């Protein structure tokens, strides 16, 4: 059993029973991120004080680049930041995209950053995408190219409207409207 499988097995349901709850930023270049930086961003974004309880803390961050585990009252999340393309075969992924701006994003991105739900704590009613959206909006560097929703197979070019939409109560709503007219080959 690999590390990822072992971590996910700690949180109950098997992968096949639960769709992945994740959003991914496709980046122009790698984003440097360490535990201290991530802690400061999380503290500001969610108005918490990670690690304030010392060894008894219930909200904390562990790990080091490129993999961090974030424990909040809303759940346990993976924060991943990799200095390589998200897709194994970039050209094949790009070939299947009709919209030219999105195709260009897939071809040109050099790094990615994601926040994934590993498991919810207790019976919280909060939509995990609200936590993921707010955190990604706070983590997004200026050179962010696009937002990917892997489960919904949706990709959206990054702009101020997407960034603001991620901070709202229904962050997946950013995939329902387009701020630009689609550009396709004729």
CSV table of C-alpha atoms in Angstrom, one decimal:
chain,number,residue,atom,x,y,z
A,1,UNK,CA,0.0,0.0,0.0
A,2,UNK,CA,1.4,3.4,-1.0
A,3,UNK,CA,1.6,6.4,1.3
A,4,UNK,CA,-1.4,8.1,-0.4
A,5,UNK,CA,-3.6,5.0,-0.2
A,6,UNK,CA,-2.6,4.6,3.5
A,7,UNK,CA,-3.5,8.2,4.3
A,8,UNK,CA,-6.8,8.0,2.5
A,9,UNK,CA,-7.7,4.7,4.2
A,10,UNK,CA,-7.5,6.5,7.6
A,11,UNK,CA,-10.6,8.4,6.7
A,12,UNK,CA,-13.2,5.7,6.0
A,13,UNK,CA,-14.8,5.2,2.6
A,14,UNK,CA,-12.8,3.7,-0.2
A,15,UNK,CA,-12.0,5.8,-3.2
A,16,UNK,CA,-14.5,4.1,-5.4
A,17,UNK,CA,-17.4,5.0,-3.0
A,18,UNK,CA,-16.5,8.7,-2.8
A,19,UNK,CA,-15.7,11.1,-5.6
A,20,UNK,CA,-12.5,13.1,-5.2
A,21,UNK,CA,-13.2,16.6,-3.7
A,22,UNK,CA,-10.4,18.7,-5.1
A,23,UNK,CA,-9.5,21.9,-7.0
A,24,UNK,CA,-6.3,22.5,-8.8
A,25,UNK,CA,-4.5,25.7,-9.9
A,26,UNK,CA,-2.5,25.4,-13.1
A,27,UNK,CA,0.5,27.7,-12.8
A,28,UNK,CA,2.9,29.4,-15.2
A,29,UNK,CA,5.8,28.5,-12.9
A,30,UNK,CA,6.4,26.7,-9.6
A,31,UNK,CA,5.1,28.3,-6.4
A,32,UNK,CA,7.5,28.1,-3.4
A,33,UNK,CA,5.6,27.0,-0.4
A,34,UNK,CA,6.8,25.9,3.1
A,35,UNK,CA,5.0,25.0,6.3
A,36,UNK,CA,5.5,28.5,7.8
A,37,UNK,CA,4.1,30.3,4.8
A,38,UNK,CA,1.2,27.9,4.5
A,39,UNK,CA,0.5,28.4,8.3
A,40,UNK,CA,0.4,32.2,7.9
A,41,UNK,CA,-1.9,32.0,4.9
A,42,UNK,CA,-4.3,29.5,6.6
A,43,UNK,CA,-4.3,31.6,9.8
A,44,UNK,CA,-5.2,34.8,7.8
A,45,UNK,CA,-7.8,33.1,5.6
A,46,UNK,CA,-9.7,31.2,8.2
A,47,UNK,CA,-9.0,33.4,11.3
A,48,UNK,CA,-7.4,30.6,13.2
A,49,UNK,CA,-4.2,30.1,15.1
A,50,UNK,CA,-2.7,26.8,13.9
A,51,UNK,CA,-0.7,25.0,16.5
A,52,UNK,CA,-1.7,27.3,19.3
A,53,UNK,CA,-2.5,24.3,21.5
A,54,UNK,CA,1.0,22.9,21.2
A,55,UNK,CA,1.0,19.1,21.3
A,56,UNK,CA,-2.8,19.2,22.1
A,57,UNK,CA,-3.6,21.3,19.0
A,58,UNK,CA,-6.6,20.1,16.9
A,59,UNK,CA,-5.9,22.4,14.0
A,60,UNK,CA,-2.4,22.1,12.5
A,61,UNK,CA,-0.2,21.6,9.4
A,62,UNK,CA,2.3,18.9,8.9
A,63,UNK,CA,4.6,18.0,6.1
A,64,UNK,CA,7.0,19.8,3.8
A,65,UNK,CA,7.1,20.7,0.1
A,66,UNK,CA,5.5,19.4,-2.0
A,67,UNK,CA,3.0,17.6,0.3
A,68,UNK,CA,1.3,19.1,3.3
A,69,UNK,CA,-1.6,17.8,5.4
A,70,UNK,CA,-3.8,20.5,6.9
A,71,UNK,CA,-6.2,19.6,9.8
A,72,UNK,CA,-9.0,22.1,10.4
A,73,UNK,CA,-12.2,21.8,12.3
A,74,UNK,CA,-13.9,21.4,8.8
A,75,UNK,CA,-11.8,18.4,7.8
A,76,UNK,CA,-8.4,17.1,6.8
A,77,UNK,CA,-6.9,18.4,3.5
A,78,UNK,CA,-3.9,17.7,1.4
A,79,UNK,CA,-2.1,20.8,0.0
A,80,UNK,CA,0.1,19.8,-2.9
A,81,UNK,CA,2.5,22.0,-4.8
A,82,UNK,CA,4.4,20.3,-7.7
A,83,UNK,CA,6.9,21.9,-10.0
A,84,UNK,CA,5.8,19.9,-13.0
A,85,UNK,CA,2.8,19.8,-15.4
A,86,UNK,CA,-0.4,18.3,-13.9
A,87,UNK,CA,-1.1,16.0,-16.8
A,88,UNK,CA,1.2,13.0,-17.5
A,89,UNK,CA,0.7,13.5,-21.3
A,90,UNK,CA,0.3,17.3,-21.8
A,91,UNK,CA,-0.1,17.1,-25.5
A,92,UNK,CA,-2.8,14.4,-25.3
A,93,UNK,CA,-4.7,16.3,-22.7
A,94,UNK,CA,-4.5,19.5,-24.7
A,95,UNK,CA,-5.6,17.8,-27.9
A,96,UNK,CA,-9.0,16.9,-26.4
A,97,UNK,CA,-9.8,20.6,-25.5
A,98,UNK,CA,-11.7,22.5,-28.2
A,99,UNK,CA,-11.4,26.0,-26.5
A,100,UNK,CA,-8.1,27.5,-27.7
A,101,UNK,CA,-7.3,29.5,-24.5
A,102,UNK,CA,-7.8,26.4,-22.3
A,103,UNK,CA,-5.7,24.3,-24.7
A,104,UNK,CA,-2.9,26.9,-24.5
A,105,UNK,CA,-3.1,26.8,-20.6
A,106,UNK,CA,-2.7,23.0,-20.6
A,107,UNK,CA,0.2,23.2,-23.0
A,108,UNK,CA,2.0,26.0,-21.2
A,109,UNK,CA,1.5,25.4,-17.5
A,110,UNK,CA,4.7,24.4,-15.7
A,111,UNK,CA,3.4,23.6,-12.2
A,112,UNK,CA,0.3,23.0,-10.2
A,113,UNK,CA,-1.1,23.5,-6.7
A,114,UNK,CA,-4.1,21.7,-5.3
A,115,UNK,CA,-6.2,21.3,-2.2
A,116,UNK,CA,-7.9,17.9,-1.8
A,117,UNK,CA,-10.2,16.7,0.9
A,118,UNK,CA,-8.9,13.7,2.7
A,119,UNK,CA,-11.8,13.4,5.2
A,120,UNK,CA,-14.3,15.4,7.1
A,121,UNK,CA,-14.2,15.6,10.9
A,122,UNK,CA,-17.4,14.6,12.5
A,123,UNK,CA,-20.7,15.4,11.0
A,124,UNK,CA,-20.0,18.9,9.7
A,125,UNK,CA,-22.5,20.4,7.3
A,126,UNK,CA,-20.0,22.8,5.7
A,127,UNK,CA,-19.3,22.2,2.0
A,128,UNK,CA,-15.6,21.2,1.8
A,129,UNK,CA,-15.4,23.1,-1.5
A,130,UNK,CA,-15.9,26.4,0.5
A,131,UNK,CA,-12.7,25.6,2.5
A,132,UNK,CA,-10.8,24.5,-0.6
A,133,UNK,CA,-12.0,27.5,-2.6
A,134,UNK,CA,-11.0,30.1,0.0
A,135,UNK,CA,-7.6,28.5,0.6
A,136,UNK,CA,-6.8,28.3,-3.2
A,137,UNK,CA,-7.8,31.9,-3.7
A,138,UNK,CA,-5.4,32.9,-0.9
A,139,UNK,CA,-2.6,30.6,-2.3
A,140,UNK,CA,-3.0,31.7,-5.9
A,141,UNK,CA,0.1,33.4,-7.2
A,142,UNK,CA,-0.2,36.2,-9.8
A,143,UNK,CA,0.9,33.9,-12.6
A,144,UNK,CA,-2.1,31.5,-12.1
A,145,UNK,CA,-3.3,30.3,-15.5
A,146,UNK,CA,-6.4,28.3,-14.8
A,147,UNK,CA,-8.6,26.5,-12.2
A,148,UNK,CA,-9.3,22.8,-12.7
A,149,UNK,CA,-12.1,20.8,-11.1
A,150,UNK,CA,-10.9,17.2,-11.8
A,151,UNK,CA,-14.2,15.4,-10.7
A,152,UNK,CA,-16.4,17.7,-12.8
A,153,UNK,CA,-13.9,17.6,-15.7
A,154,UNK,CA,-14.0,21.4,-15.8
A,155,UNK,CA,-11.3,23.9,-16.6
A,156,UNK,CA,-11.6,27.7,-16.3
A,157,UNK,CA,-9.1,30.4,-17.4
A,158,UNK,CA,-8.0,32.3,-14.3
A,159,UNK,CA,-9.2,35.9,-13.8
A,160,UNK,CA,-10.4,38.2,-11.0
A,161,UNK,CA,-14.0,36.8,-11.4
A,162,UNK,CA,-12.7,33.2,-10.7
A,163,UNK,CA,-10.6,34.3,-7.7
A,164,UNK,CA,-13.6,36.2,-6.2
A,165,UNK,CA,-15.9,33.3,-6.9
A,166,UNK,CA,-13.7,30.9,-5.0
A,167,UNK,CA,-14.2,33.0,-1.9
A,168,UNK,CA,-18.0,32.7,-2.1
A,169,UNK,CA,-20.4,30.2,-0.5
A,170,UNK,CA,-20.7,28.2,-3.7
A,171,UNK,CA,-17.2,28.2,-5.3
A,172,UNK,CA,-18.1,25.6,-8.0
A,173,UNK,CA,-20.3,28.3,-9.4
A,174,UNK,CA,-17.3,29.7,-11.2
A,175,UNK,CA,-17.7,26.9,-13.7
A,176,UNK,CA,-21.3,27.9,-14.5
A,177,UNK,CA,-20.5,31.2,-16.1
A,178,UNK,CA,-17.8,32.3,-18.5
A,179,UNK,CA,-16.3,35.8,-18.4
A,180,UNK,CA,-15.0,35.4,-22.0
A,181,UNK,CA,-16.5,34.3,-25.3
A,182,UNK,CA,-15.1,30.9,-26.2
A,183,UNK,CA,-12.4,30.8,-28.9
A,184,UNK,CA,-12.5,27.6,-31.1
A,185,UNK,CA,-10.8,26.5,-34.3
A,186,UNK,CA,-12.8,26.6,-37.5
